Amino acid sequence: MPRVVRLAVAQSGPIQKDERRERVVARLLAMLKQAAARRCHLVLFPELALTTFFPRYYEAERADMDRWFEAEMPGAATRVLFDTARELGIGFSLGFAELTPERRHFNTQILVDAEARIVGRYRKVHLPGHAEFEPQRAWQHLEKRYFEPGDLGFPVWRTMGGVMGMCICNDRRWPETFRVMGLQGVELVMLGYNTPTLNSMKPEETAATRMHHNHLCMQAGAYQNACWVAGCAKAGDEDGYDLMAGSCIINPDGEIVALAQTSDDEVIFHDCDLDACAFLKQTTFDFAAHRRIEHYGLISSQTGAVPPPE
Ligand code: CDT
């Protein structure tokens, strides 16, 4: 019996600064219902799916940013997503800004099963950008100011018929992210992203090159770890700043098998056969047979590059 997860990726169009949570959740609900109508088992939503990408705004007083965070999940605005998903018997994965009871701030993604139980929680490890206002940038990217690096590592969960993992946006650019999950036998990695279409520090870099980077790292992660990878954008023009689209589902050969065509709310689908991971996991990427960990020490003992002396 093949293990097929019918996966929906629910790309979001832009969310404006003044858009209320209730309205955003209504948009997410519409896509959840579309996915359920197509008999999907699981639907993936973007990073920080409930708000505009607020790390582009500078606030001297960090506590003034707490209004972008969720102190409860589900909370008043999001409970309907959980209730509807339970009624429809569909799982989902959702990114949001998490404020813990200890008042810690994380960029978080959860995995919720078809009974609406939170079965997995991931907190973004690789936080891009900077912590202070930088006037030389065309726009700010203050994730290092508003979030702590995730404290949960890269766990995977056996749920909904497979071995599932999550990461968030910038994490996809780091091969270590996928390899740590690959070493736990991951079969499906789900991630959301908010990625500016252009580079605030390199205006000549084209949108096409940046889309290439987006897909390249996810396709490599899928192939090199013999797993499915799904990437879900929040896309379009938020307050004059454009975020790339390109949401996709990638098979364990690293091929894109479903790709969003718009920069708006759009649901894409694919039947992901988790057994399709087995061939590469047992041959080219049979880690137990082929990895040479005696040569990989630098990866976990050194952070920056140290070239040989001149
Ligand atoms: N959200 C997020 O992580 N975005 C980054 C933009 C990097 S530019 C500072 C990304 O890697 O896509």
Short mmCIF file of C-alpha atoms and ligand atoms in Angstrom, two decimals:
data_model
loop_
_atom_site.label_atom_id
_atom_site.label_comp_id
_atom_site.label_asym_id
_atom_site.label_seq_id
_atom_site.Cartn_x
_atom_site.Cartn_y
_atom_site.Cartn_z
CA MET A 1 0.00 0.00 0.00
CA PRO A 2 1.66 3.27 -1.04
CA ARG A 3 1.61 6.05 1.51
CA VAL A 4 0.25 9.05 -0.37
CA VAL A 5 -0.17 12.41 1.34
CA ARG A 6 -2.37 14.66 -0.77
CA LEU A 7 -0.70 17.98 0.04
CA ALA A 8 -2.01 21.49 -0.56
CA VAL A 9 0.23 24.53 -0.45
CA ALA A 10 -1.87 27.63 0.29
CA GLN A 11 0.15 30.58 -0.93
CA SER A 12 -1.02 33.91 0.50
CA GLY A 13 -1.18 37.13 -1.38
CA PRO A 14 -0.03 40.24 0.46
CA ILE A 15 -1.33 41.17 3.92
CA GLN A 16 -1.41 44.90 4.54
CA LYS A 17 -0.35 46.55 7.79
CA ASP A 18 -3.90 47.39 8.82
CA GLU A 19 -5.47 44.06 7.85
CA ARG A 20 -7.12 42.52 10.89
CA ARG A 21 -6.35 38.94 11.97
CA GLU A 22 -10.01 37.95 11.43
CA ARG A 23 -9.87 38.97 7.77
CA VAL A 24 -6.58 37.15 7.23
CA VAL A 25 -7.92 34.02 8.90
CA ALA A 26 -11.01 34.21 6.64
CA ARG A 27 -8.67 34.11 3.63
CA LEU A 28 -6.77 31.14 5.09
CA LEU A 29 -10.08 29.40 5.83
CA ALA A 30 -11.21 29.79 2.21
CA MET A 31 -8.02 28.06 1.07
CA LEU A 32 -8.34 25.35 3.74
CA LYS A 33 -11.84 24.62 2.42
CA GLN A 34 -10.57 24.47 -1.17
CA ALA A 35 -7.95 21.95 -0.06
CA ALA A 36 -10.53 19.88 1.81
CA ALA A 37 -12.82 19.92 -1.25
CA ARG A 38 -9.94 18.35 -3.19
CA ARG A 39 -9.66 15.70 -0.43
CA CYS A 40 -6.24 16.89 0.72
CA HIS A 41 -4.82 15.43 3.93
CA LEU A 42 -2.68 18.42 4.80
CA VAL A 43 -2.40 22.11 3.90
CA LEU A 44 0.67 24.29 4.30
CA PHE A 45 0.39 28.03 5.03
CA PRO A 46 3.22 30.62 4.90
CA GLU A 47 5.69 32.00 7.44
CA LEU A 48 4.05 34.69 9.66
CA ALA A 49 0.80 33.83 7.93
CA LEU A 50 -1.43 36.00 10.14
CA THR A 51 0.17 39.42 9.62
CA THR A 52 2.12 41.57 7.24
CA PHE A 53 5.86 40.90 7.29
CA PHE A 54 6.35 43.22 10.30
CA PRO A 55 10.16 42.84 10.63
CA ARG A 56 10.40 45.47 7.90
CA TYR A 57 9.26 48.06 10.50
CA TYR A 58 11.61 49.53 13.10
CA GLU A 59 10.36 50.17 16.60
CA ALA A 60 12.80 51.50 19.22
CA GLU A 61 10.75 49.90 22.00
CA ARG A 62 10.57 46.19 21.25
CA ALA A 63 7.51 45.63 23.43
CA ASP A 64 5.60 47.90 21.03
CA MET A 65 5.89 45.07 18.50
CA ASP A 66 4.08 42.55 20.71
CA ARG A 67 0.81 43.28 18.91
CA TRP A 68 2.14 41.25 15.96
CA PHE A 69 2.63 38.18 18.18
CA GLU A 70 0.26 35.40 19.28
CA ALA A 71 0.25 34.71 23.02
CA GLU A 72 -2.13 31.77 22.48
CA MET A 73 -2.48 29.20 19.71
CA PRO A 74 -5.25 28.72 18.99
CA GLY A 75 -6.33 32.18 20.11
CA ALA A 76 -9.55 34.10 19.62
CA ALA A 77 -8.90 34.81 15.93
CA THR A 78 -7.38 31.45 14.97
CA ARG A 79 -9.69 29.03 16.81
CA VAL A 80 -12.00 28.88 13.80
CA LEU A 81 -9.14 27.53 11.70
CA PHE A 82 -8.63 24.67 14.16
CA ASP A 83 -12.38 23.98 14.51
CA THR A 84 -12.97 23.97 10.76
CA ALA A 85 -9.93 21.79 10.09
CA ARG A 86 -11.19 19.26 12.68
CA GLU A 87 -14.66 19.24 11.10
CA LEU A 88 -13.17 18.72 7.64
CA GLY A 89 -10.63 16.17 8.87
CA ILE A 90 -7.62 17.95 7.39
CA GLY A 91 -4.24 18.71 8.96
CA PHE A 92 -2.35 21.98 8.50
CA SER A 93 0.93 23.73 9.13
CA LEU A 94 0.90 27.42 10.03
CA GLY A 95 3.59 30.04 10.62
CA PHE A 96 3.09 32.82 13.17
CA ALA A 97 4.98 35.06 15.62
CA GLU A 98 4.94 33.29 19.00
CA LEU A 99 5.02 35.07 22.36
CA THR A 100 5.57 32.48 25.07
CA PRO A 101 4.25 32.72 28.67
CA GLU A 102 7.86 33.57 29.65
CA ARG A 103 7.67 36.48 27.19
CA ARG A 104 10.09 34.95 24.72
CA HIS A 105 9.61 35.77 21.03
CA PHE A 106 9.99 33.20 18.27
CA ASN A 107 9.24 32.91 14.56
CA THR A 108 7.29 29.67 14.78
CA GLN A 109 5.56 27.10 12.59
CA ILE A 110 3.24 24.42 13.96
CA LEU A 111 2.00 21.13 12.56
CA VAL A 112 -1.61 20.30 13.37
CA ASP A 113 -3.12 16.87 12.71
CA ALA A 114 -6.57 16.06 11.32
CA GLU A 115 -8.00 16.04 14.87
CA ALA A 116 -6.71 19.63 15.29
CA ARG A 117 -4.02 18.61 17.80
CA ILE A 118 -0.72 20.50 17.64
CA VAL A 119 1.64 17.59 17.03
CA GLY A 120 4.75 19.54 16.06
CA ARG A 121 6.32 22.91 16.80
CA TYR A 122 9.36 24.42 15.11
CA ARG A 123 11.06 27.74 15.97
CA LYS A 124 13.13 29.38 13.25
CA VAL A 125 16.83 28.81 13.83
CA HIS A 126 18.45 30.94 11.09
CA LEU A 127 17.27 34.52 11.60
CA PRO A 128 18.35 36.75 8.71
CA GLY A 129 18.78 40.50 8.71
CA HIS A 130 19.95 42.73 11.54
CA ALA A 131 19.03 43.97 15.03
CA GLU A 132 19.42 47.74 14.68
CA PHE A 133 18.06 50.29 12.18
CA GLU A 134 20.38 50.40 9.14
CA PRO A 135 19.85 53.56 7.06
CA GLN A 136 21.87 52.23 4.09
CA ARG A 137 19.18 49.60 3.41
CA ALA A 138 16.31 50.37 1.03
CA TRP A 139 14.11 48.62 3.63
CA GLN A 140 14.69 47.02 6.98
CA HIS A 141 14.77 43.30 7.82
CA LEU A 142 14.76 43.26 11.63
CA GLU A 143 14.23 39.58 12.44
CA LYS A 144 17.34 39.62 14.64
CA ARG A 145 15.72 42.42 16.67
CA TYR A 146 12.32 40.91 17.25
CA PHE A 147 12.98 37.15 17.51
CA GLU A 148 15.28 34.84 19.44
CA PRO A 149 16.89 32.00 17.49
CA GLY A 150 14.79 28.86 17.81
CA ASP A 151 15.56 26.62 20.78
CA LEU A 152 14.07 23.35 19.56
CA GLY A 153 16.54 22.24 16.87
CA PHE A 154 15.12 20.55 13.78
CA PRO A 155 12.82 17.81 15.11
CA VAL A 156 10.73 15.53 12.92
CA TRP A 157 7.45 13.83 13.81
CA ARG A 158 5.87 10.55 12.80
CA THR A 159 2.35 11.69 12.05
CA MET A 160 -0.32 11.60 9.32
CA GLY A 161 1.26 8.54 7.75
CA GLY A 162 4.83 9.77 7.39
CA VAL A 163 7.90 11.39 8.92
CA MET A 164 7.40 15.15 8.75
CA GLY A 165 9.64 18.11 9.47
CA MET A 166 9.45 21.89 9.23
CA CYS A 167 11.75 24.83 8.76
CA ILE A 168 11.11 28.50 8.00
CA CYS A 169 12.20 30.71 5.13
CA ASN A 170 15.90 31.57 5.55
CA ASP A 171 16.49 28.07 7.01
CA ARG A 172 16.00 26.68 3.51
CA ARG A 173 19.23 28.30 2.34
CA TRP A 174 21.32 26.20 4.76
CA PRO A 175 22.03 22.57 3.83
CA GLU A 176 22.47 21.74 7.53
CA THR A 177 18.74 22.36 8.04
CA PHE A 178 17.73 19.60 5.66
CA ARG A 179 20.56 17.25 6.60
CA VAL A 180 19.68 17.27 10.30
CA MET A 181 16.13 16.28 9.35
CA GLY A 182 17.44 13.85 6.71
CA LEU A 183 19.39 12.11 9.46
CA GLN A 184 16.06 11.50 11.22
CA GLY A 185 14.56 9.94 8.11
CA VAL A 186 12.39 12.88 7.11
CA GLU A 187 10.01 12.24 4.21
CA LEU A 188 8.27 15.63 3.90
CA VAL A 189 9.70 19.02 4.87
CA MET A 190 7.24 21.93 4.96
CA LEU A 191 8.34 25.54 5.05
CA GLY A 192 6.85 28.97 4.65
CA TYR A 193 8.63 32.06 3.40
CA ASN A 194 8.42 35.87 3.09
CA THR A 195 11.23 36.77 0.70
CA PRO A 196 11.65 40.22 -0.85
CA THR A 197 11.59 40.05 -4.65
CA LEU A 198 14.66 42.31 -4.73
CA ASN A 199 17.76 42.61 -2.57
CA SER A 200 17.85 45.78 -0.42
CA MET A 201 21.66 45.73 -0.53
CA LYS A 202 22.16 44.74 -4.19
CA PRO A 203 19.67 46.48 -6.50
CA GLU A 204 21.17 44.94 -9.66
CA GLU A 205 20.26 41.39 -8.53
CA THR A 206 17.25 40.34 -10.61
CA ALA A 207 14.01 38.87 -9.37
CA ALA A 208 14.73 35.87 -11.63
CA THR A 209 18.07 35.20 -9.94
CA ARG A 210 16.43 35.44 -6.54
CA MET A 211 13.67 33.04 -7.58
CA HIS A 212 16.41 30.70 -8.83
CA HIS A 213 18.02 30.81 -5.35
CA ASN A 214 14.64 30.13 -3.77
CA HIS A 215 14.01 26.99 -5.80
CA LEU A 216 17.64 25.86 -5.98
CA CYS A 217 18.05 25.46 -2.23
CA MET A 218 14.73 23.65 -1.75
CA GLN A 219 15.35 21.36 -4.74
CA ALA A 220 18.84 20.54 -3.43
CA GLY A 221 17.45 19.87 0.05
CA ALA A 222 14.88 17.49 -1.38
CA TYR A 223 17.28 15.54 -3.59
CA GLN A 224 20.20 15.35 -1.16
CA ASN A 225 17.94 14.03 1.60
CA ALA A 226 15.58 12.02 -0.61
CA CYS A 227 12.46 13.71 0.69
CA TRP A 228 9.55 15.83 -0.47
CA VAL A 229 9.86 19.56 0.15
CA ALA A 230 7.00 22.06 0.03
CA GLY A 231 7.57 25.81 0.08
CA CYS A 232 4.73 28.28 0.68
CA ALA A 233 5.17 31.99 -0.02
CA LYS A 234 3.47 35.04 1.29
CA ALA A 235 3.71 37.01 -1.92
CA GLY A 236 2.91 40.31 -3.59
CA ASP A 237 3.06 43.96 -2.68
CA GLU A 238 2.90 44.62 1.07
CA ASP A 239 2.94 48.32 1.79
CA GLY A 240 5.03 49.04 -1.34
CA TYR A 241 7.47 46.17 -0.76
CA ASP A 242 7.20 43.20 -3.07
CA LEU A 243 7.52 39.61 -1.84
CA MET A 244 8.29 36.79 -4.27
CA ALA A 245 5.77 34.06 -5.04
CA GLY A 246 6.96 30.72 -6.52
CA SER A 247 5.31 28.39 -3.99
CA CYS A 248 6.01 24.83 -4.96
CA ILE A 249 6.05 21.13 -4.18
CA ILE A 250 9.29 19.26 -4.94
CA ASN A 251 9.73 15.51 -5.24
CA PRO A 252 12.64 13.48 -3.83
CA ASP A 253 14.43 13.72 -7.20
CA GLY A 254 14.51 17.48 -6.66
CA GLU A 255 11.95 18.18 -9.40
CA ILE A 256 9.23 20.80 -9.00
CA VAL A 257 5.91 18.97 -9.50
CA ALA A 258 3.52 21.82 -8.62
CA LEU A 259 4.17 25.54 -8.90
CA ALA A 260 2.02 28.59 -8.09
CA GLN A 261 1.24 30.78 -11.08
CA THR A 262 0.20 34.01 -9.32
CA SER A 263 1.36 36.31 -6.52
CA ASP A 264 -1.96 36.06 -4.74
CA ASP A 265 -3.97 33.65 -2.61
CA GLU A 266 -3.59 30.41 -4.59
CA VAL A 267 -3.74 26.74 -3.66
CA ILE A 268 -1.57 24.16 -5.42
CA PHE A 269 -1.85 20.41 -4.88
CA HIS A 270 0.08 17.20 -5.31
CA ASP A 271 -0.23 13.56 -4.28
CA CYS A 272 3.08 13.04 -2.47
CA ASP A 273 3.95 9.34 -2.40
CA LEU A 274 6.17 9.07 0.67
CA ASP A 275 7.39 5.67 -0.47
CA ALA A 276 9.04 7.47 -3.38
CA CYS A 277 11.69 8.57 -0.87
CA ALA A 278 12.88 5.02 -0.31
CA PHE A 279 14.93 4.43 -3.48
CA LEU A 280 17.39 7.31 -2.99
CA LYS A 281 17.42 6.77 0.79
CA GLN A 282 18.54 3.17 0.18
CA THR A 283 21.04 3.84 -2.63
CA THR A 284 22.87 7.12 -3.43
CA PHE A 285 21.87 8.68 -0.10
CA ASP A 286 22.10 5.63 2.12
CA PHE A 287 23.67 7.75 4.84
CA ALA A 288 24.76 4.79 6.99
CA ALA A 289 26.68 3.30 4.07
CA HIS A 290 28.30 6.39 2.57
CA ARG A 291 28.65 9.34 4.97
CA ARG A 292 32.17 10.03 6.30
CA ILE A 293 31.53 11.88 9.54
CA GLU A 294 35.23 11.80 10.48
CA HIS A 295 35.64 14.61 7.90
CA TYR A 296 32.62 16.73 8.86
CA GLY A 297 33.77 18.01 12.28
CA LEU A 298 34.08 21.65 11.14
CA ILE A 299 30.40 21.77 10.38
CA SER A 300 29.45 21.70 14.04
CA SER A 301 32.62 23.11 15.61
CA GLN A 302 33.16 26.29 13.57
CA THR A 303 30.65 28.99 12.54
CA GLY A 304 32.46 31.32 10.11
CA ALA A 305 34.77 30.49 7.20
CA VAL A 306 38.51 30.53 7.97
CA PRO A 307 40.53 30.53 4.71
CA PRO A 308 44.18 29.44 4.82
CA PRO A 309 46.73 32.21 5.47
CA GLU A 310 47.91 34.21 2.36
N1 CDT B 1 11.80 35.68 6.04
C1 CDT B 1 13.06 35.42 5.65
O1 CDT B 1 13.76 34.68 6.30
N2 CDT B 1 13.45 36.06 4.54
C2 CDT B 1 14.81 35.98 4.07
C3 CDT B 1 15.17 37.23 3.38
C4 CDT B 1 16.59 37.45 3.46
S1 CDT B 1 17.00 39.10 3.16
C5 CDT B 1 17.55 39.67 4.69
C6 CDT B 1 15.07 34.81 3.14
O2 CDT B 1 16.12 34.17 3.31
O3 CDT B 1 14.31 34.54 2.23
#
